Short mmCIF file of C-alpha atoms and ligand atoms in Angstrom, two decimals:
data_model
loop_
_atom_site.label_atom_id
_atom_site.label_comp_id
_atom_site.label_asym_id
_atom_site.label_seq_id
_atom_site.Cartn_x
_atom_site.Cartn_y
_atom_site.Cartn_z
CA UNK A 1 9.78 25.13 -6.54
CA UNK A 2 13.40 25.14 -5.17
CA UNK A 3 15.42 22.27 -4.01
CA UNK A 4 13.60 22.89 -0.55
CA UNK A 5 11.13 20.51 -1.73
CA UNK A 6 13.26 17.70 -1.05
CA UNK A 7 13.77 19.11 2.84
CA UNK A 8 12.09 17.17 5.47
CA UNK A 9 10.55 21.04 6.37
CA UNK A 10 9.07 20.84 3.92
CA UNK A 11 6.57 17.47 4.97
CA UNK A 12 6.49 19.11 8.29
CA UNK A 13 2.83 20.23 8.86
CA UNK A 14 3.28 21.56 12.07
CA UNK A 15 5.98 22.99 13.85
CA UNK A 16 6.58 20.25 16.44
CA UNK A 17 7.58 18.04 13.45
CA UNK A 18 9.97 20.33 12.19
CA UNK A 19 13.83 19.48 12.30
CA UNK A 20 15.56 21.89 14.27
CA UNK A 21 17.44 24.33 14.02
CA UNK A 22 14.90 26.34 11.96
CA UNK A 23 13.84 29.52 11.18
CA UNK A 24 10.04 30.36 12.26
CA UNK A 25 7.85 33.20 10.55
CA UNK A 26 4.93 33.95 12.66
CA UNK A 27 2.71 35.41 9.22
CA UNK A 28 0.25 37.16 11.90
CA UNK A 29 2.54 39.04 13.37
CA UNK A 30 4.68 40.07 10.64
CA UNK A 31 2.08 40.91 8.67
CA UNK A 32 0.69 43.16 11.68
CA UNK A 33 4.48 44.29 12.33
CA UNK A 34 4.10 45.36 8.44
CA UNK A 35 0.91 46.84 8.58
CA UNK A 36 1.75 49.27 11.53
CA UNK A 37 5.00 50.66 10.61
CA UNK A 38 3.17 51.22 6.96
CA UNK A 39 0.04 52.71 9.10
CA UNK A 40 2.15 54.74 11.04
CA UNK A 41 4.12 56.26 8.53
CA UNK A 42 1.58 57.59 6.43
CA UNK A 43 0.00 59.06 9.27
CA UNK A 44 3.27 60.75 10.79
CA UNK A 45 4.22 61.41 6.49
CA UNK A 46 0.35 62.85 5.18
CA UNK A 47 0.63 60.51 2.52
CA UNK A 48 3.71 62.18 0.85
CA UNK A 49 6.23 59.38 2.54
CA UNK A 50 6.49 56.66 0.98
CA UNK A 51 8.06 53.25 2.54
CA UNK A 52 11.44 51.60 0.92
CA UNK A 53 11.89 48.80 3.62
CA UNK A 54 14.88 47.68 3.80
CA UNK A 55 15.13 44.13 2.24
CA UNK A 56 18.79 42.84 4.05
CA UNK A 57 16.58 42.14 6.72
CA UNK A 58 14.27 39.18 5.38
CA UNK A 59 16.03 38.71 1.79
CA UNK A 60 12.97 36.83 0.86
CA UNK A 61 10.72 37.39 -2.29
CA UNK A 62 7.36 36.97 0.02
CA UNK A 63 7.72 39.37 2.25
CA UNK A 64 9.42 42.07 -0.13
CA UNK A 65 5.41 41.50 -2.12
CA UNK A 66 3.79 41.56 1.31
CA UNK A 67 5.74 45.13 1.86
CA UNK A 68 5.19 46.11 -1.81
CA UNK A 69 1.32 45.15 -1.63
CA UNK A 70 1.33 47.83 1.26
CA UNK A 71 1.96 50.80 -0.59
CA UNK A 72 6.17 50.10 -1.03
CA UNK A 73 7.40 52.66 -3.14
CA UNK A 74 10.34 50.01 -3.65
CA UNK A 75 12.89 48.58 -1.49
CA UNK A 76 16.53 48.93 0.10
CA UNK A 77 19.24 46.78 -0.43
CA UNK A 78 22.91 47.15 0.81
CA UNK A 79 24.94 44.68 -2.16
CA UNK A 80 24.58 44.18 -5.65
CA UNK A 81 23.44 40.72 -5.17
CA UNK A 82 20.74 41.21 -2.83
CA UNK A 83 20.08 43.76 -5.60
CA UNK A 84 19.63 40.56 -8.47
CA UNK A 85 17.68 38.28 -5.75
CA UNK A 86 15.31 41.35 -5.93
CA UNK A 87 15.18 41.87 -9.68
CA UNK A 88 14.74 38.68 -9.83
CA UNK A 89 12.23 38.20 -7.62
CA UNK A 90 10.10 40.67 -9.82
CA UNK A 91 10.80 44.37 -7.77
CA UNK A 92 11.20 47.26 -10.07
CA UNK A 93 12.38 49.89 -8.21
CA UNK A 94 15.61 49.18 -5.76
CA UNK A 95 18.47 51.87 -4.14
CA UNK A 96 20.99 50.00 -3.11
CA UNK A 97 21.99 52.05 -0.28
CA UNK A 98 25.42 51.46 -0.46
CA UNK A 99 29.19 53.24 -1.64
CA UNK A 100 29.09 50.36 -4.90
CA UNK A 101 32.60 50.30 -6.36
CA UNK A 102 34.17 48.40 -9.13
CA UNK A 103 33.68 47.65 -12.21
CA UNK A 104 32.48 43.81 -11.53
CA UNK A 105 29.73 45.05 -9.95
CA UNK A 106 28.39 47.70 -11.92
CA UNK A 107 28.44 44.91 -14.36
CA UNK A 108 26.18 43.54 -13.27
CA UNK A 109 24.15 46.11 -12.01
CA UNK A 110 23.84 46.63 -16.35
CA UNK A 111 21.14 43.73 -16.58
CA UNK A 112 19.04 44.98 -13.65
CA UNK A 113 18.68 48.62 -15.33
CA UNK A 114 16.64 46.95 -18.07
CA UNK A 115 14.13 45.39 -15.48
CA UNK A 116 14.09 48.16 -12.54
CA UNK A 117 15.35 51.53 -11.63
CA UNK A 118 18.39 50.86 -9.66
CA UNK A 119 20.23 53.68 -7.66
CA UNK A 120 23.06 54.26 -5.65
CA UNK A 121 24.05 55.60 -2.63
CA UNK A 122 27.56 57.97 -2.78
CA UNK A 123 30.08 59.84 -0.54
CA UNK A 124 32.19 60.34 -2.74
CA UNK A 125 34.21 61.92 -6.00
CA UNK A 126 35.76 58.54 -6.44
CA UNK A 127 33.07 56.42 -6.34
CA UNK A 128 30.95 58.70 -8.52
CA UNK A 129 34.23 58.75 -11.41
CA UNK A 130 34.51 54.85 -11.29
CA UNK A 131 30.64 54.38 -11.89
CA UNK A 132 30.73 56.74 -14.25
CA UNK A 133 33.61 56.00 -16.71
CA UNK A 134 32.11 52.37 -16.35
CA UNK A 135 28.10 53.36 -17.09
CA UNK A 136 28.84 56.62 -19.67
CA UNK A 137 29.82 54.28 -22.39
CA UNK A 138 27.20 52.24 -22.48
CA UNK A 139 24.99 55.34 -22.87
CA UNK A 140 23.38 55.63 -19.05
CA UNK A 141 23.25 57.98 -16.25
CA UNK A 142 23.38 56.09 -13.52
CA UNK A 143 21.46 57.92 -10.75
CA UNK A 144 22.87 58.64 -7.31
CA UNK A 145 21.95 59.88 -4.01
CA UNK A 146 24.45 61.68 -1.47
CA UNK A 147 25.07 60.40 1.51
CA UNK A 148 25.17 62.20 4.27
CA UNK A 149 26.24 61.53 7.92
CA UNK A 150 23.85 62.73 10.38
CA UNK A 151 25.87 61.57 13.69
CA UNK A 152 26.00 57.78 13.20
CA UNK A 153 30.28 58.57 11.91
CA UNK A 154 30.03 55.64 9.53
CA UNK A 155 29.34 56.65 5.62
CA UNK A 156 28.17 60.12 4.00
CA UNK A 157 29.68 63.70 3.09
CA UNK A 158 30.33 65.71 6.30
CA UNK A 159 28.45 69.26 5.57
CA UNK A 160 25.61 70.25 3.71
CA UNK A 161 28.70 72.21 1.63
CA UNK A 162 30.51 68.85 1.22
CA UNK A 163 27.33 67.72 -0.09
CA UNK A 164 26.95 70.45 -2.80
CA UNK A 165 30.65 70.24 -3.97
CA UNK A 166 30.23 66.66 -4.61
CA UNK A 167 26.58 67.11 -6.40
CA UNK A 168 28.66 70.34 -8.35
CA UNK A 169 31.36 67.61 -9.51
CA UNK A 170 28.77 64.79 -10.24
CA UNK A 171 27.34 66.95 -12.66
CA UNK A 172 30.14 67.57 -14.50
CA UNK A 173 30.41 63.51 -15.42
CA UNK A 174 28.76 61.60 -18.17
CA UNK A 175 27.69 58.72 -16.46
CA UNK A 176 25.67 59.58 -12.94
CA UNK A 177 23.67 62.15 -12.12
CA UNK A 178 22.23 63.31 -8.87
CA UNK A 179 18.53 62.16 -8.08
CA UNK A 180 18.41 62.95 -4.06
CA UNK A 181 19.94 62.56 -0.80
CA UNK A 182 19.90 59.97 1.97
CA UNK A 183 20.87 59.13 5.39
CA UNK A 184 21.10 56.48 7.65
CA UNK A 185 20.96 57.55 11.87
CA UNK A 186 22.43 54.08 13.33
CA UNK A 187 23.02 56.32 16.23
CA UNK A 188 19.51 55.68 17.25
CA UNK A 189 20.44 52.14 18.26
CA UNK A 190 22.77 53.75 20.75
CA UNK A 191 19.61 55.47 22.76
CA UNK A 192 17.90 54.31 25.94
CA UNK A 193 14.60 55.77 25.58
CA UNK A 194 12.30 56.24 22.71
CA UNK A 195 12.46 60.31 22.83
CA UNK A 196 16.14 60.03 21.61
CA UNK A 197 15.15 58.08 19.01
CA UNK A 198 12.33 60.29 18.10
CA UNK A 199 14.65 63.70 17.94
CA UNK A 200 17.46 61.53 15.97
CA UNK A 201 14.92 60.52 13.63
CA UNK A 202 14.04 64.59 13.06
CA UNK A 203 17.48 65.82 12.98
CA UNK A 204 17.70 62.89 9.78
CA UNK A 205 15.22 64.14 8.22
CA UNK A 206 15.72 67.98 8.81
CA UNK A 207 19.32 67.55 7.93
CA UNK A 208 18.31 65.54 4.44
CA UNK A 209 15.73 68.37 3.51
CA UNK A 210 18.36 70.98 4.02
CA UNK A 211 20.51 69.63 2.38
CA UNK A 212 18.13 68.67 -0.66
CA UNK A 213 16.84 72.36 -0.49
CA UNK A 214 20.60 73.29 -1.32
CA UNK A 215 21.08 71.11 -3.94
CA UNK A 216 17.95 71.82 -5.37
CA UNK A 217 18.99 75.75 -5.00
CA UNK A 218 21.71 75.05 -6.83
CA UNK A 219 19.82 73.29 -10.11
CA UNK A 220 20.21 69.44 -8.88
CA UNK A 221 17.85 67.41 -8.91
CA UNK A 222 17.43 66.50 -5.33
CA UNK A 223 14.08 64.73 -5.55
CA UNK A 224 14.32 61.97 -3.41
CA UNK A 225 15.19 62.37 0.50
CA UNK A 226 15.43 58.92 1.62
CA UNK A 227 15.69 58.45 5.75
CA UNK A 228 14.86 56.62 8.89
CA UNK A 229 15.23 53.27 10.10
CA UNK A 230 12.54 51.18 12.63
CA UNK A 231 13.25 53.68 15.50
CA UNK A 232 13.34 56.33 13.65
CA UNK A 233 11.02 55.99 10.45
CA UNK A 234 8.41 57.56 11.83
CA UNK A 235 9.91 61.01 13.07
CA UNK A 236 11.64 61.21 10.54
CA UNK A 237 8.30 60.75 8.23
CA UNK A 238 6.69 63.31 9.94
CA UNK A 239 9.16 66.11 8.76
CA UNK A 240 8.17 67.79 5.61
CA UNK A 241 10.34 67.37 2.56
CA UNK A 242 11.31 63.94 3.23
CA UNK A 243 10.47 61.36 0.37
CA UNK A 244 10.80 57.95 1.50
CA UNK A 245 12.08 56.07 5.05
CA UNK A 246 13.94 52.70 4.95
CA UNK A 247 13.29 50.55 8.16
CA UNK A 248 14.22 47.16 7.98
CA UNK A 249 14.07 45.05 10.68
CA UNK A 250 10.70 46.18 11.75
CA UNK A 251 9.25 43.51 9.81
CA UNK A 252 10.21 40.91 12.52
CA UNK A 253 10.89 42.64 15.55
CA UNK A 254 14.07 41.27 17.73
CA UNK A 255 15.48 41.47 21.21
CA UNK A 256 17.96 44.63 20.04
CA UNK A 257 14.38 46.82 19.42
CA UNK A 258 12.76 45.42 22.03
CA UNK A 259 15.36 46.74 24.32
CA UNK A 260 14.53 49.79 21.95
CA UNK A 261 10.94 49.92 22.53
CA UNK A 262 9.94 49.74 19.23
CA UNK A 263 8.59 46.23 19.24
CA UNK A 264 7.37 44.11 22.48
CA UNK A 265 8.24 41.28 23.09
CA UNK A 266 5.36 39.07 22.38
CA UNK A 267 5.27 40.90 18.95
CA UNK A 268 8.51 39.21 17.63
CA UNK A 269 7.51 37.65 14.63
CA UNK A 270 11.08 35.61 13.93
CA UNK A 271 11.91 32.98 16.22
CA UNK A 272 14.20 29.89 16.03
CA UNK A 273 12.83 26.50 16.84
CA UNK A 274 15.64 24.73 18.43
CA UNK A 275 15.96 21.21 20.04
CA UNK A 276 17.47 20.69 24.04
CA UNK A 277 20.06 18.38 23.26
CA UNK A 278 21.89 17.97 26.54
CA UNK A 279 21.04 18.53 30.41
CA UNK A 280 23.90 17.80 32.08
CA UNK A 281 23.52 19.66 34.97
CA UNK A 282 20.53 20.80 36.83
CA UNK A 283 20.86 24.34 36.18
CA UNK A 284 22.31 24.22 31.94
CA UNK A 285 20.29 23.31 28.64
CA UNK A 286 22.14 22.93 25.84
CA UNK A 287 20.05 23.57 22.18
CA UNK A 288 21.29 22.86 18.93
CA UNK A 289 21.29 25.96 17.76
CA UNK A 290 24.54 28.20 18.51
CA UNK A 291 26.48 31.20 16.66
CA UNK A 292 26.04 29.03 13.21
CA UNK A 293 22.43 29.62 13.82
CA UNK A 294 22.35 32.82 15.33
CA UNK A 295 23.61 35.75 14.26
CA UNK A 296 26.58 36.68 16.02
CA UNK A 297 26.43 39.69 17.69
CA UNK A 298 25.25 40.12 21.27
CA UNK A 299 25.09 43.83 21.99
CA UNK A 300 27.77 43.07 24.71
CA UNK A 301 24.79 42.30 27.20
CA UNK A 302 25.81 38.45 26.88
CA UNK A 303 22.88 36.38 25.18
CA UNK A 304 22.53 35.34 21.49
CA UNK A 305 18.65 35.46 22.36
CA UNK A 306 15.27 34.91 24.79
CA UNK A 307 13.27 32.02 25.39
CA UNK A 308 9.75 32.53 23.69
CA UNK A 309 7.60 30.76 26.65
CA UNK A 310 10.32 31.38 29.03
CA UNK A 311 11.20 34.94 29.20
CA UNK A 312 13.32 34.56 31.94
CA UNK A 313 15.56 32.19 30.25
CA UNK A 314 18.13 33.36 27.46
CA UNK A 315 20.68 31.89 25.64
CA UNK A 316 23.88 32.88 28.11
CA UNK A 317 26.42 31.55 25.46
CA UNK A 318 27.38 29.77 22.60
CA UNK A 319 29.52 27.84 20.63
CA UNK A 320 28.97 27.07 17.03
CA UNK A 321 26.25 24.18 16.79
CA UNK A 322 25.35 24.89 20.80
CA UNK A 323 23.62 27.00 23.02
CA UNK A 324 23.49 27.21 26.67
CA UNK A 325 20.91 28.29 28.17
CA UNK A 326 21.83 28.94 31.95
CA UNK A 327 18.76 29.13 35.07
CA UNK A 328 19.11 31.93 36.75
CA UNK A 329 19.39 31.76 40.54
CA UNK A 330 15.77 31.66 41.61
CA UNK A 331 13.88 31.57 38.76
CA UNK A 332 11.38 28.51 38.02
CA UNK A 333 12.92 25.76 36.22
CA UNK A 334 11.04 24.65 33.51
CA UNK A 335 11.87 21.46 33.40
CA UNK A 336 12.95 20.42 29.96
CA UNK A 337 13.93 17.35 28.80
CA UNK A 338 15.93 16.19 26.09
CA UNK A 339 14.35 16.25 22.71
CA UNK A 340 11.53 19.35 23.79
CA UNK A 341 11.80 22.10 21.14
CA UNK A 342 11.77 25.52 22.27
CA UNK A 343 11.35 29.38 20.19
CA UNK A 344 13.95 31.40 20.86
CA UNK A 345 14.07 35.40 19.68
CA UNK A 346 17.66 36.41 18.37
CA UNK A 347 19.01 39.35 19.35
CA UNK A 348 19.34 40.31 15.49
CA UNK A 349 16.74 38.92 13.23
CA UNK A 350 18.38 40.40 10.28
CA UNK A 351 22.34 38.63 10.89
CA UNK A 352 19.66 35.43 11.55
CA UNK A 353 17.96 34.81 8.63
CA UNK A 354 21.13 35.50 6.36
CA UNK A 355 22.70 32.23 8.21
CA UNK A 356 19.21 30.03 6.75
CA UNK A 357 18.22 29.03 3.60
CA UNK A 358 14.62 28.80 3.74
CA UNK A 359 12.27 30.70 6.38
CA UNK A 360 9.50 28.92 7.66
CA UNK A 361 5.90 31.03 7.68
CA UNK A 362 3.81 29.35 10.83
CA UNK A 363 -0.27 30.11 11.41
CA UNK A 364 -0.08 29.41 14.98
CA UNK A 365 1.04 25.78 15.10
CA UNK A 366 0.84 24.88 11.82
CA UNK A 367 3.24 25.58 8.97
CA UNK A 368 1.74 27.36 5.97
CA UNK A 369 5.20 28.32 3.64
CA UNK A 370 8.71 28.00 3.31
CA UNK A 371 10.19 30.84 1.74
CA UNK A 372 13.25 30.60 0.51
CA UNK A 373 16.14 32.94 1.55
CA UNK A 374 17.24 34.21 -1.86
CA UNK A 375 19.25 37.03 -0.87
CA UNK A 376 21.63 34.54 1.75
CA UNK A 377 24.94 35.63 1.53
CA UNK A 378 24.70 37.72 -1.24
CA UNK A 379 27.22 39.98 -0.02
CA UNK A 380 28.95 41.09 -2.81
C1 PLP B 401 21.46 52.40 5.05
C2 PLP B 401 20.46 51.72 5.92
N1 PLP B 401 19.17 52.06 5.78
C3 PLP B 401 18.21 51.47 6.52
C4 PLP B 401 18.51 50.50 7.46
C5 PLP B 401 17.39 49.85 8.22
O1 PLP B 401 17.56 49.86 9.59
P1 PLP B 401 16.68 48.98 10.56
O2 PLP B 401 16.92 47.55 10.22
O3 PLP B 401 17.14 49.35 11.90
O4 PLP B 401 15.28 49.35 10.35
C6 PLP B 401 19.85 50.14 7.64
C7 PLP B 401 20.23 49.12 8.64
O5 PLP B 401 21.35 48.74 8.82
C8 PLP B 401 20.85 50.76 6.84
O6 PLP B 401 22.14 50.44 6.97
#
């Protein structure tokens, strides 16, 4: 057991005796929001797609099990030492989806190759020289898949031919050697309507398998094709030739894929319990829970997040230990008083939970778990 044990969350028994603010779980409805998106994608995938969630979302070693237990091929990570929470944590088979540079951190990606397959994502020459003058030596090929960019303009090669020039030069080092492809389509967070999402998700997954088909035509061995995120896993699933789809934050839900459509509302597993703390005017609440408890972005559409039992009411701003939540004109007051606790669903479960230490798993009313955030802040 952790030094939780000596929290007073840990006593709690029920969630109107936690302290606030706190992290809730709702285990139902993750576990439902786990079960579908693993449902869906072997239907949409024939049972040739596999699932790598993507663990940056929950950083916990329960619900990475709870995702494993579901047929997991393995899981996502974005940083080397979300990559050792993991390890540690007992998963054996991690990419860590990221451009990792430097020798300090394939240091100490060394110890975690004895324990799990660990691979990398790349876009480029560079990256693929450092980690392999640093891995060659020690007798390993660390494996690597390409990056490409399917739209989204952040990371990955720029042409399938970009893609085959780096595999070509990849090959020609010691200590990496190609084992796929992957993309990531954060464009899909851009769309308004679930079609979009549905047609991004396809082009990621077409693109991938093209691009594995060339490598593969060209004696690399572009097994993996590794895709999709939660509004676009399933498409992309569906499109023969991809491997495995990462989506995250499906495992909670939050206001940004609600606005999506690829969670309702009331299916939000992650909310945080927060305390009113001031009313000093008829029409403001003011919770203890502000951008040190949220995570900071708001989507420019001016709310950190919703008011479970109060949909109407959201979280109009905040500063960093408050939150004020502002009555609309019109709408019913709901007549808090200082000292009620209230759910609120974030706009970002993911930037949440990394600003918590422990996540608190709720059966209804009463609290079942704390999990520990191992993976907090692990960012480099
Ligand atoms: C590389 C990569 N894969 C997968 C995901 C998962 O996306 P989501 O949380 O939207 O499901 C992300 C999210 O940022 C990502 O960056």
């Amino acid at each position: 057991v952790t030094a939780a044990a000596s929290m007073p969350s840990r006593r709690a028994t029920s969630v109107g005796d936690l302290d606030t603010p706190v992290v809730l779980i709702d285990v139902a409805r993750l576990q439902r929001n786990l079960q579908g998106m693993a449902e869906r994608v072997a239907q949409a995938g024939g049972g040739r797609v596999r699932l790598r969630p993507h663990a940056k979302t929950h950083k916990t070693r329960q619900i990475a099990m709870r995702q494993l237990e579901l047929g997991a091929i393995g899981l996502t990570v974005a940083k080397v030492g979300e990559a050792e929470a993991m390890v540690g944590a007992g998963v054996e088979d991690l990419l860590i989806a990221y451009p990792v540079l430097g020798d300090q951190k394939y240091e100490r990606i060394l110890p975690l190759l004895r324990k799990a397959r660990i691979r990398i994502a790349i876009d480029s020459l560079d990256i693929a020289e450092a980690a392999s003058a640093f891995f060659a030596p020690h007798g390993i090929k660390l494996p690597v898949l390409i990056e490409i960019d399917t739209g989204f303009g952040r990371t990955g090669v720029q042409s399938p031919s970009e893609a085959l020039q780096l595999a070509d030069q990849i090959d020609e080092l010691p200590g990496v050697e190609v084992a796929g492809v992957m993309c990531f389509g954060g464009q899909a967070y851009q769309t308004a309507e679930a079609g979009e999402q549905t047609e991004i998700g396809r082009s990621e997954g077409q693109v991938s398998v093209q691009v594995a088909n060339l490598l593969s035509a060209h004696n690399h061995k572009a097994q993996s094709v590794s895709v999709g995120s939660t509004p676009t896993a399933v498409a992309a699933a569906g499109v023969a030739g991809v491997t495995e789809v990462r989506p995250g934050v499906y495992a909670f839900g939050d206001l940004k894929q609600v606005q999506l459509g690829t969670v309702k509302f009331e299916d939000c597993a992650l909310t945080v319990l927060a305390t009113v703390v001031s009313h000093p005017r008829p029409e403001r609440y003011v919770v203890d829970a502000g951008l040190k408890t949220f995570a900071g972005e708001n989507y420019g559409w001016g709310t950190y997040g919703r008011l479970l039992d109060h949909p109407d009411l959201i979280v109009d701003w905040a500063a960093e230990e408050h939150g004020v939540i502002l009555l609309p004109e019109g709408s019913v007051d709901p007549k808090l008083r200082i000292g009620d606790k209230v759910r609120i669903v974030p706009d970002h479960a993911c930037g949440t939970v990394n600003m918590h230490d422990e996540l608190i798993a709720i059966d209804g009313d009463a609290v079942v778990d704390v999990w520990p955030v191992i993976g907090r802040g692990r960012v480099r």
